[in-house]
PDB file of C-alpha atoms and ligand atoms in Angstrom:
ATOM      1  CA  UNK A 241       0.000   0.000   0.000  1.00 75.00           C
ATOM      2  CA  UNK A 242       1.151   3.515  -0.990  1.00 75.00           C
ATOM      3  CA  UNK A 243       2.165   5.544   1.469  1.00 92.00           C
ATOM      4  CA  UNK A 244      -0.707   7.686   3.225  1.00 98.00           C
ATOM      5  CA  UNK A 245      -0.210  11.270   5.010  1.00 97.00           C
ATOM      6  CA  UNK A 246      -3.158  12.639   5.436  1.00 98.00           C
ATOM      7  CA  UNK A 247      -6.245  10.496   5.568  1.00 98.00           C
ATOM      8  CA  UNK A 248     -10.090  11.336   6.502  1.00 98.00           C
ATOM      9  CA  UNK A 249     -12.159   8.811   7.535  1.00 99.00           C
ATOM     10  CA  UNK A 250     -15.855   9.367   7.217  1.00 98.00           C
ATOM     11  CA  UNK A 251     -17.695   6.862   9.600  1.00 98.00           C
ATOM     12  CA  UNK A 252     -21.298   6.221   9.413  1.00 98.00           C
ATOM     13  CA  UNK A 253     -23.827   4.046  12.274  1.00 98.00           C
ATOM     14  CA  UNK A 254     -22.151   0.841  10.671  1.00 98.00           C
ATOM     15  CA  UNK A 255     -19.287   1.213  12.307  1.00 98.00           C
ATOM     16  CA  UNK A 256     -21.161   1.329  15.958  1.00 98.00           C
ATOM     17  CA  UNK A 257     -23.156  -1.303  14.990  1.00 98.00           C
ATOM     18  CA  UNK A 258     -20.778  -4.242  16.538  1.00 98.00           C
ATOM     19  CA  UNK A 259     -20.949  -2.630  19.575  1.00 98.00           C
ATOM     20  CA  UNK A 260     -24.462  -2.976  19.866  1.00 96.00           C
ATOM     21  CA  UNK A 261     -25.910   0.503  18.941  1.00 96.00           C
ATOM     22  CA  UNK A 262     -28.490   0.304  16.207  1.00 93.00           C
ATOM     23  CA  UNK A 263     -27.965   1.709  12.961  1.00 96.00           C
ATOM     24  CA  UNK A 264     -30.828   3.671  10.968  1.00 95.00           C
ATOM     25  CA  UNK A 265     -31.944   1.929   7.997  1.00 94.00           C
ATOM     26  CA  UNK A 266     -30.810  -1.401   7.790  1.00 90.00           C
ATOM     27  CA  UNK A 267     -33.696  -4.277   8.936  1.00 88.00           C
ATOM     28  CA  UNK A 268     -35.238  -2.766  12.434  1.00 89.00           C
ATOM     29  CA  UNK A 269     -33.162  -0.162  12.470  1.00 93.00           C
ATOM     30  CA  UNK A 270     -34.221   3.289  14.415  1.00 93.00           C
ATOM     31  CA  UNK A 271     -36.092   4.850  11.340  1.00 93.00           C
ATOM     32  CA  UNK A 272     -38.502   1.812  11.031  1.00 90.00           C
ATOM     33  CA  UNK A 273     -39.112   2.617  15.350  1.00 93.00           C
ATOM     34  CA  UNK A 274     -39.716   6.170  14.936  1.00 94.00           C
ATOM     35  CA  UNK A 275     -40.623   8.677  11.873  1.00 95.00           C
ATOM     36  CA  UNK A 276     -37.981  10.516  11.110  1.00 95.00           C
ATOM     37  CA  UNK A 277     -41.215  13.466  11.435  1.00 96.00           C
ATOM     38  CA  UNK A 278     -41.973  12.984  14.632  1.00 96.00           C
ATOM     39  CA  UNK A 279     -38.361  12.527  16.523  1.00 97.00           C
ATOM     40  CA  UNK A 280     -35.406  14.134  14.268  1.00 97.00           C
ATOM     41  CA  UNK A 281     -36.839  17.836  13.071  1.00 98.00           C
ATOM     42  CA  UNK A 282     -37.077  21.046  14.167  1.00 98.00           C
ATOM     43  CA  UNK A 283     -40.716  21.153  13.568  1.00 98.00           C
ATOM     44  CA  UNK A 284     -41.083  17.769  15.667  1.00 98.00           C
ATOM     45  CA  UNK A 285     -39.171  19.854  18.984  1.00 98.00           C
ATOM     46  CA  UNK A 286     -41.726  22.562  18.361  1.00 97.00           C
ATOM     47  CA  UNK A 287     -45.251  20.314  18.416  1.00 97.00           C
ATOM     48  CA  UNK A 288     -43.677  17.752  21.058  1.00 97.00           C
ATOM     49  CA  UNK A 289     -40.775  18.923  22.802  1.00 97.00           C
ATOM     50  CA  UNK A 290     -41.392  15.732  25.671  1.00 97.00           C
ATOM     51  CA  UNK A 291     -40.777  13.280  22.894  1.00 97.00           C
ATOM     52  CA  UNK A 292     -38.070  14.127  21.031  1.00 97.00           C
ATOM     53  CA  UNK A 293     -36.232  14.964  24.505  1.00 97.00           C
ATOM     54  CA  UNK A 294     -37.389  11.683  25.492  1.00 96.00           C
ATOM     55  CA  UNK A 295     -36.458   9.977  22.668  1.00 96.00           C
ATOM     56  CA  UNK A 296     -32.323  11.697  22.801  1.00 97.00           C
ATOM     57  CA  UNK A 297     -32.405  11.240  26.713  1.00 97.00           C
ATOM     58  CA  UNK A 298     -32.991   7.287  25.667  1.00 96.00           C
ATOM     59  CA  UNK A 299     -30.178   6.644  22.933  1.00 96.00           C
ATOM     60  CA  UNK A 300     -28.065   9.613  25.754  1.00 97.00           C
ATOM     61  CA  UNK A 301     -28.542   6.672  28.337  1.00 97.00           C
ATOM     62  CA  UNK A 302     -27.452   3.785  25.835  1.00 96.00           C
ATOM     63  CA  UNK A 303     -23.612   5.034  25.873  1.00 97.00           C
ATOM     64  CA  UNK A 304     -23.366   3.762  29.099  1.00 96.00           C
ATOM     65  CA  UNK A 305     -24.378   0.715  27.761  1.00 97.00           C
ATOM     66  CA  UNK A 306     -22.012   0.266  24.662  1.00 98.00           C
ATOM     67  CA  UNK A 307     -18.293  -0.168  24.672  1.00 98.00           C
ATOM     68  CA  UNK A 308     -15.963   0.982  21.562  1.00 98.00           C
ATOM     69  CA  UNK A 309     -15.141  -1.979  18.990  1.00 98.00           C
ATOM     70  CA  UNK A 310     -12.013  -2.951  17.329  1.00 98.00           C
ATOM     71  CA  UNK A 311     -12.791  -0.809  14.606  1.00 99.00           C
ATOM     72  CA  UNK A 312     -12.868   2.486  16.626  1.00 99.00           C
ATOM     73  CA  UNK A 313      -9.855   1.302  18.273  1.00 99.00           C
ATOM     74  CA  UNK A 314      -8.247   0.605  15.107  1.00 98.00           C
ATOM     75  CA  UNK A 315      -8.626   4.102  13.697  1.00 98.00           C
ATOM     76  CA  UNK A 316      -7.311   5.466  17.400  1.00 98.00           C
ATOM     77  CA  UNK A 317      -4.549   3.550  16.941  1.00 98.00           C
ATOM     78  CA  UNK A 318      -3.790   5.133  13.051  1.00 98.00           C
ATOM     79  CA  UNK A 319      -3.946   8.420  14.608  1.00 98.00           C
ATOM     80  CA  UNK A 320      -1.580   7.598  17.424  1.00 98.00           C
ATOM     81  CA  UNK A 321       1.002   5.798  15.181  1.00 97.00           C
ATOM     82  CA  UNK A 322       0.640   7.352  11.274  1.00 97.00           C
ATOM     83  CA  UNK A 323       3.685   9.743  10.443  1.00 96.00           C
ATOM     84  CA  UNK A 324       0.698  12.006   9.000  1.00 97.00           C
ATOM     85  CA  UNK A 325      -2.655  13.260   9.942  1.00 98.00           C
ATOM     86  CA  UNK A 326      -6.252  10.807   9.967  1.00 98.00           C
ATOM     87  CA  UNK A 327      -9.242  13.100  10.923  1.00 98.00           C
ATOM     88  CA  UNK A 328     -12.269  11.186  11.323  1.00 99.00           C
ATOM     89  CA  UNK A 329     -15.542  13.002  10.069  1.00 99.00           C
ATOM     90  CA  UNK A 330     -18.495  11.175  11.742  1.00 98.00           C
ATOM     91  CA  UNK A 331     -22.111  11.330  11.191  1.00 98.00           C
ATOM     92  CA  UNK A 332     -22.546   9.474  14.860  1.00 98.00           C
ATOM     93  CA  UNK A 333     -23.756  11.225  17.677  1.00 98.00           C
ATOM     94  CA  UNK A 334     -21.940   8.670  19.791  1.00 98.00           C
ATOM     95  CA  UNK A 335     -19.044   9.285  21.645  1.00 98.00           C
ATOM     96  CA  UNK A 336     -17.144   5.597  20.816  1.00 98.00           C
ATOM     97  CA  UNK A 337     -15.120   6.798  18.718  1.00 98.00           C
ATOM     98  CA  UNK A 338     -13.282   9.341  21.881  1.00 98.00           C
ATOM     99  CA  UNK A 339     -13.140   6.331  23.823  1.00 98.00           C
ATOM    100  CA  UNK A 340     -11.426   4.272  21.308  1.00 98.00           C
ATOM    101  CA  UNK A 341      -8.820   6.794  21.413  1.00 98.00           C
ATOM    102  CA  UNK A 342      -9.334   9.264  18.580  1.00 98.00           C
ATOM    103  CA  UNK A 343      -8.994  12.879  19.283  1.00 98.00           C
ATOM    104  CA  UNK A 344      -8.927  14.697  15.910  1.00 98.00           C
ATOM    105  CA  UNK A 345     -12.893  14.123  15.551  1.00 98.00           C
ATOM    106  CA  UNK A 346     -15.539  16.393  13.821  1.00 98.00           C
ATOM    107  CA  UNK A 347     -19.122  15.604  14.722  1.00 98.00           C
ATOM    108  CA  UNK A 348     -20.684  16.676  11.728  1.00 98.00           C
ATOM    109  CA  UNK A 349     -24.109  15.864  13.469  1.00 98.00           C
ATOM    110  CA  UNK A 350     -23.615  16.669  16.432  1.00 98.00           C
ATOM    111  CA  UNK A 351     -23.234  14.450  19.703  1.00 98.00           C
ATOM    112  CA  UNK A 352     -25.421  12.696  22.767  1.00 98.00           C
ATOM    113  CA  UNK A 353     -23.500  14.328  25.117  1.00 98.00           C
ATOM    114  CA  UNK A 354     -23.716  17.611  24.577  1.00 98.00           C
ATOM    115  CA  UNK A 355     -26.459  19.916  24.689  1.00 98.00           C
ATOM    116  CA  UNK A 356     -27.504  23.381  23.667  1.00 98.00           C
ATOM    117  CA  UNK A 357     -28.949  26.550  25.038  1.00 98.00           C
ATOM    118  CA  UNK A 358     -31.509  28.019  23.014  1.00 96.00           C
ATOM    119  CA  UNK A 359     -31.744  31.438  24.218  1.00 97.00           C
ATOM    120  CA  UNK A 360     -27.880  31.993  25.422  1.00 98.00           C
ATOM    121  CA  UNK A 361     -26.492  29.277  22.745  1.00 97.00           C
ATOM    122  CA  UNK A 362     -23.659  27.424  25.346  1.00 98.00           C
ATOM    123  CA  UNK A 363     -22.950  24.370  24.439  1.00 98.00           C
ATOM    124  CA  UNK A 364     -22.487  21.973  27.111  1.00 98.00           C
ATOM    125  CA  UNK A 365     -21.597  18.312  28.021  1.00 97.00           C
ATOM    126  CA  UNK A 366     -24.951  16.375  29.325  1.00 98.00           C
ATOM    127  CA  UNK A 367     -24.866  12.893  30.090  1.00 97.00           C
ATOM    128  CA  UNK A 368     -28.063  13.146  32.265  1.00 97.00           C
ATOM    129  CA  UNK A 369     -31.494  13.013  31.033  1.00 97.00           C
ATOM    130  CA  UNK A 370     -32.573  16.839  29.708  1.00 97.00           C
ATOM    131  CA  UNK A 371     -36.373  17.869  30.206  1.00 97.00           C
ATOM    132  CA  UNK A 372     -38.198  20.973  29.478  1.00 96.00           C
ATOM    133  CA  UNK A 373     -38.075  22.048  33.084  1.00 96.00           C
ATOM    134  CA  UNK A 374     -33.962  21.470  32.809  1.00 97.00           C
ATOM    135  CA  UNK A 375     -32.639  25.176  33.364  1.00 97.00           C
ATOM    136  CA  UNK A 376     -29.656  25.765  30.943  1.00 97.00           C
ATOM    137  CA  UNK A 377     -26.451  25.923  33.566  1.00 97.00           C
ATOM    138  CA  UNK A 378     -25.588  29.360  31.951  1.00 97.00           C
ATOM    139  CA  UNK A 379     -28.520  31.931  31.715  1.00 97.00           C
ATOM    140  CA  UNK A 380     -30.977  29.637  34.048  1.00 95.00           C
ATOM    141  CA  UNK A 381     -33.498  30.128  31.352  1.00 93.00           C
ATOM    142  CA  UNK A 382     -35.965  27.133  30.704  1.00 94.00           C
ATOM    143  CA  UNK A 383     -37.440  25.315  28.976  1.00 95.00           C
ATOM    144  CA  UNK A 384     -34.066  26.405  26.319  1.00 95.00           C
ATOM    145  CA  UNK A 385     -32.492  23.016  26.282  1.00 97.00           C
ATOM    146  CA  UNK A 386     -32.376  20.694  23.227  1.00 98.00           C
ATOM    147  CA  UNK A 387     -30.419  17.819  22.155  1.00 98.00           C
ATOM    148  CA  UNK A 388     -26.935  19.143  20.432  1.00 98.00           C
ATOM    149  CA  UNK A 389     -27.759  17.092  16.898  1.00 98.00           C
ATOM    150  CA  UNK A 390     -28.418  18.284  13.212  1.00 98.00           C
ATOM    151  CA  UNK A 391     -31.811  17.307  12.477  1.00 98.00           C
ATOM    152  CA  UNK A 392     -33.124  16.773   9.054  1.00 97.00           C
ATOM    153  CA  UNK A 393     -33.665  20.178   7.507  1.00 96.00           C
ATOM    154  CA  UNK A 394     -30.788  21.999   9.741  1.00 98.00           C
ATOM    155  CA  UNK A 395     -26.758  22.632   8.855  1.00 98.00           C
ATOM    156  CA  UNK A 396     -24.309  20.186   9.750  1.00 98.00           C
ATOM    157  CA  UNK A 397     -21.520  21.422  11.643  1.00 98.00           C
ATOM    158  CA  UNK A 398     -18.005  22.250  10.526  1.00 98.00           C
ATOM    159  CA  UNK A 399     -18.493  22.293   6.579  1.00 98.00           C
ATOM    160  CA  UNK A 400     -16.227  24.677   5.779  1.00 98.00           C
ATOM    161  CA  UNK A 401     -13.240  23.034   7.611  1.00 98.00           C
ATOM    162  CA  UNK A 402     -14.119  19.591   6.494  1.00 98.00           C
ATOM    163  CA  UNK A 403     -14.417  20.400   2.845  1.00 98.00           C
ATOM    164  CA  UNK A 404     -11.113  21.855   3.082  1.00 98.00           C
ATOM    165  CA  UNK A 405      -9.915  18.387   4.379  1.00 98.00           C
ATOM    166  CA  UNK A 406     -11.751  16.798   1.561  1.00 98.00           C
ATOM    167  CA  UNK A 407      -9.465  18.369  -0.611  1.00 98.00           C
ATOM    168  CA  UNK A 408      -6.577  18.165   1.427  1.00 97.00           C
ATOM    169  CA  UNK A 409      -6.828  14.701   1.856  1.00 98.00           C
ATOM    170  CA  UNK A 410      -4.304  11.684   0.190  1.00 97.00           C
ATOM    171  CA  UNK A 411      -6.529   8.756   1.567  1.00 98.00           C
ATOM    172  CA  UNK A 412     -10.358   9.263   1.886  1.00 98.00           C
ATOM    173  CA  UNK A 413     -12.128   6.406   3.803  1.00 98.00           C
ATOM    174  CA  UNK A 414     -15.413   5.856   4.642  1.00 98.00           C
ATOM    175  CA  UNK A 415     -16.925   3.031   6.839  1.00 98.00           C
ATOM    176  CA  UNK A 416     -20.451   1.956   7.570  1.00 98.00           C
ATOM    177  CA  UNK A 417     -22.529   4.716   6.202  1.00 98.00           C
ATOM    178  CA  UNK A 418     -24.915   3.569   3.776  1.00 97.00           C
ATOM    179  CA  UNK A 419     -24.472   6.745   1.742  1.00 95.00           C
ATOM    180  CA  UNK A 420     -28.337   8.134   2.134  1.00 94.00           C
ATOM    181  CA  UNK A 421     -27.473  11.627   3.222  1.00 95.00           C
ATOM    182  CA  UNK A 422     -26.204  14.756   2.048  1.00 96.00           C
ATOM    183  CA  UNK A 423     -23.771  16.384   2.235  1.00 97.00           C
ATOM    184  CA  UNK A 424     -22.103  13.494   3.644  1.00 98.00           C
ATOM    185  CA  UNK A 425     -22.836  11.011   0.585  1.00 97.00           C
ATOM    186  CA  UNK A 426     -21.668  13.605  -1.869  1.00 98.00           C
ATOM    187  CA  UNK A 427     -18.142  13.505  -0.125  1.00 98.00           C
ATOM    188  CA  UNK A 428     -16.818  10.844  -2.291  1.00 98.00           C
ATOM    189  CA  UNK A 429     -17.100  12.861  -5.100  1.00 98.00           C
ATOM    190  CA  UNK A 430     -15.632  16.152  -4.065  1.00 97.00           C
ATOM    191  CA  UNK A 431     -12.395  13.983  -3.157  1.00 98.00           C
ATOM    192  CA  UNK A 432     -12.108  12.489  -6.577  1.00 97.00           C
ATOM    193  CA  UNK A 433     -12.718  15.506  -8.434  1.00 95.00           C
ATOM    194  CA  UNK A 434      -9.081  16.527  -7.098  1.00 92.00           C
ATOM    195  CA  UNK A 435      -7.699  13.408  -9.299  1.00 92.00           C
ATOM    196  CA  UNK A 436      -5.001  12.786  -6.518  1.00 93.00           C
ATOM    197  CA  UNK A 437      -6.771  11.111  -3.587  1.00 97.00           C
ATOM    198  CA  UNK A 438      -7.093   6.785  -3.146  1.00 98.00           C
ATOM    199  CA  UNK A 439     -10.891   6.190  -2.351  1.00 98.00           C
ATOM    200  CA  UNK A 440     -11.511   3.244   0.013  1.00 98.00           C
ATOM    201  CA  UNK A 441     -15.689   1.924   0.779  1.00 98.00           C
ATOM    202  CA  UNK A 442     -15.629  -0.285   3.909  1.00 98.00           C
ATOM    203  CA  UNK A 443     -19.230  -1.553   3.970  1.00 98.00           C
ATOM    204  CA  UNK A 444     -21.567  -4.520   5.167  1.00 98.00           C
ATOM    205  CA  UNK A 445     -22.732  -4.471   2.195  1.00 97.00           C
ATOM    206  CA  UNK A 446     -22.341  -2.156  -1.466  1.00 98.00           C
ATOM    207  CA  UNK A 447     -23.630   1.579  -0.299  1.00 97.00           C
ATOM    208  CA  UNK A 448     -26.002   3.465  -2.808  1.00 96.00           C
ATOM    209  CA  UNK A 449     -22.586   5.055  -3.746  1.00 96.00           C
ATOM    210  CA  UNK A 450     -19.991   1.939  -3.986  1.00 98.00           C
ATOM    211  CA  UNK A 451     -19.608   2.971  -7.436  1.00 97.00           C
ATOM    212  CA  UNK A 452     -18.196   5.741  -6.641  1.00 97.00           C
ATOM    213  CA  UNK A 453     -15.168   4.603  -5.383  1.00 98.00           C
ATOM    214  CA  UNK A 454     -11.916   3.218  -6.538  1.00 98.00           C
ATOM    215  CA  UNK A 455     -11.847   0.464  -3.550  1.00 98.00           C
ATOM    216  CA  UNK A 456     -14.585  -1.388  -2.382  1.00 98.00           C
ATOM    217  CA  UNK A 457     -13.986  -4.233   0.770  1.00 98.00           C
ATOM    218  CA  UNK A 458     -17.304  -6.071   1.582  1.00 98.00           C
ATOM    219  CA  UNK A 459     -17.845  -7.258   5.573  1.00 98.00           C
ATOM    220  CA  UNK A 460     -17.968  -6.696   9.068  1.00 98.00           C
ATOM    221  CA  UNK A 461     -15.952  -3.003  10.090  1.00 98.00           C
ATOM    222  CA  UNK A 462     -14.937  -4.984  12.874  1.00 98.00           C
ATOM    223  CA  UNK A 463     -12.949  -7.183  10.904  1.00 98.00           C
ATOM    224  CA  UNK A 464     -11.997  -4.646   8.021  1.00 99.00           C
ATOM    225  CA  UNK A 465     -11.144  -1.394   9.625  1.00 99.00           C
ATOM    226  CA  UNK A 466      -8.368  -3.209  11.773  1.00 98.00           C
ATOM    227  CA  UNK A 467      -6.815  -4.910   8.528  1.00 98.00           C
ATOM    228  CA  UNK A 468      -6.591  -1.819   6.832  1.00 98.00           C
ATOM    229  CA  UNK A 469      -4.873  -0.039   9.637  1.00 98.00           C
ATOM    230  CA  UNK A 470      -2.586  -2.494   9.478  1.00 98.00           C
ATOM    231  CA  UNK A 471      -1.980  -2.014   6.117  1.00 97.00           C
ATOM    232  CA  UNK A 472      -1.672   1.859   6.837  1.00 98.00           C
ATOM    233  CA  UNK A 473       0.807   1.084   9.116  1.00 97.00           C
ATOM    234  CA  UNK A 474       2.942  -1.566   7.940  1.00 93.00           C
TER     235      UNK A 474
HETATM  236  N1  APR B 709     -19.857  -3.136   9.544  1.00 92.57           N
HETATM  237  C1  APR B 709     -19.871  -2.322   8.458  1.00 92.57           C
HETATM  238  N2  APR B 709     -21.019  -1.784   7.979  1.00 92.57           N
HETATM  239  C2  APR B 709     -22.163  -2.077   8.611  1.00 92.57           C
HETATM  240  C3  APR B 709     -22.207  -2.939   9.736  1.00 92.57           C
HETATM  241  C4  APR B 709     -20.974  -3.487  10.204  1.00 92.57           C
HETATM  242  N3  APR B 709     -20.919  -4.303  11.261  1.00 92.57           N
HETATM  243  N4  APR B 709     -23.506  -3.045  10.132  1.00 92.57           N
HETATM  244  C5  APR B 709     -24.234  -2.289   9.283  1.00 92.57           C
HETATM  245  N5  APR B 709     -23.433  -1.701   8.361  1.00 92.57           N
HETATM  246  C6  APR B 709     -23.796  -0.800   7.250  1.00 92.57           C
HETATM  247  C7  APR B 709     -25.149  -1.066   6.666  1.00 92.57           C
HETATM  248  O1  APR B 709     -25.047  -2.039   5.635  1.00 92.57           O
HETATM  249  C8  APR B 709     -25.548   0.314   6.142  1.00 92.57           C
HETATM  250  O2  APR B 709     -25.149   0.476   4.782  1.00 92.57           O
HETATM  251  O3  APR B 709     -23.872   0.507   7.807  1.00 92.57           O
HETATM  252  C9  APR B 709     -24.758   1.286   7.022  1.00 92.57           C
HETATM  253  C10 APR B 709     -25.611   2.100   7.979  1.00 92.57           C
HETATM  254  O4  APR B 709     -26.429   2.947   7.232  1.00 92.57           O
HETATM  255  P1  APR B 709     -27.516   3.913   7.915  1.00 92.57           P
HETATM  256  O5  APR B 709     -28.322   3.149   8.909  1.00 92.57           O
HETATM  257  O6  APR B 709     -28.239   4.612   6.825  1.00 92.57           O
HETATM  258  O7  APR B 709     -26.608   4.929   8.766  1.00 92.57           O
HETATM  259  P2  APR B 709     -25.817   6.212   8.257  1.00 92.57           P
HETATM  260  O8  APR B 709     -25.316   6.040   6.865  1.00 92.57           O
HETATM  261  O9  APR B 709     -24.828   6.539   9.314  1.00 92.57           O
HETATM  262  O10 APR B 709     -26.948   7.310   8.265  1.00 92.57           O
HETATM  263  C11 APR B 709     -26.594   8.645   7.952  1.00 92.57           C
HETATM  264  O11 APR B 709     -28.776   9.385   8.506  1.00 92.57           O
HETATM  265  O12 APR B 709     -30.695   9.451   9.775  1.00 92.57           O
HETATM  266  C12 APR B 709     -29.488  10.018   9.543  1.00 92.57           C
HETATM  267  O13 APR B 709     -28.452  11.456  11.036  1.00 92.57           O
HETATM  268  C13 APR B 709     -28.595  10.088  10.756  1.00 92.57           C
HETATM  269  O14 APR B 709     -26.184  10.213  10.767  1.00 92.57           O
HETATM  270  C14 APR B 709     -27.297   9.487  10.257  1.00 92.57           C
HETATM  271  C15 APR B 709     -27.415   9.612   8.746  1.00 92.57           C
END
């Protein structure tokens, strides 16, 4: 394998899936339990505040439940050792991928275990459940909490910096995302319109956009995500 400087991994709910947190569209995943209407809008925060706080203050409880896998430990690991730079671009809201010991992470939709003020706009770390009568620590103000995510319709976070990175980038990698959503789906293609990146899928199973890249490898991220560090690495 050529040797890779500065790599971007874009990881997707596949990759969180071996350790037992459930992914969005594959068979019973969390978009055949909710509507995406009704838990993941603005709009739905407006009409029912209780259950979309109820719903985050659920899946906010499950990291205690859920370890890291190999495969965030893997990419930890390829930050630690590289002689370059890996930034991994995730669409999880989980916080696995810190405890498998990366630190150069951009939460493009935003994360559990944080939470927002409304009215003051702190952003804060919340592992607790968060209610409308939760007063935000800053400006006491409530109800003015709501879950720190990007819901469908709002901006993801930190576009500017990671298209730069797109186009930066020597390796572009992404892993367990089944390549349904925008911007993050169109990512692919911004790196190979520079003509100078390697493209790598790392996939259960061919994403809508497998075509798109130069590499595919079919399986478990478990499994695949550690061989290719080692490859990185050798
Ligand atoms: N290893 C590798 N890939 C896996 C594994 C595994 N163990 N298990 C499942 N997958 C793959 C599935 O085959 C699927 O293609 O992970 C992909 C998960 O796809 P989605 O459920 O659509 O999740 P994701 O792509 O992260 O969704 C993107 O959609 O609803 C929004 O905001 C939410 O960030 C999320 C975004």
């Amino acid at each position: 394998m050529a040797r890779y400087r500065n790599i971007v991994v874009l990881t997707g709910a596949g990759i969180s899936a071996e350790s037992g947190v459930a992914t969005f569209r594959d068979a019973g995943g969390l978009w055949e339990q909710h509507r995406i209407e009704d838990v993941a809008t603005p709009d739905a925060f407006q009409r029912d505040p209780d259950l979309v706080q109820g719903f985050y203050n659920q899946r906010r409880a499950q990291l205690f439940t859920v370890d890291p896998n190999p495969a965030h430990i893997a990419l930890g690991k390829l930050e630690q050792l590289l002689d370059g730079t890996v930034t991994v671009v995730t669409q999880n809201v989980d916080n696995l991928h810190e405890r498998g010991g990366s630190k150069n992470i951009i939460h493009m939709h935003g994360e559990l275990s944080k939470v927002r003020c409304r009215h003051c706009s702190i952003v804060v770390e919340w592992l607790e459940d968060c209610t409308q009568e939760t007063r935000c620590p800053n400006c006491s103000d409530a109800p003015a909490l709501r879950p720190h995510i990007v819901w469908f319709g709002e901006m993801p976070f930190d576009m500017e910096r990671i298209e730069s990175l797109l186009y930066a980038c020597d390796l572009f990698v992404s892993v367990g995302t089944s390549g349904n959503v925008y911007p993050a789906a169109g990512f692919v293609s911004a790196v190979r319109s520079t003509g100078v990146a390697h493209t790598i899928e790392i996939n259960l199973e061919p994403s809508e956009g497998a075509s798109y890249f130069a590499e595919t490898r079919h399986g478990k991220a478990g499994d695949l995500v550690p061989a290719l560090v080692d490859e990185l690495l050798e």
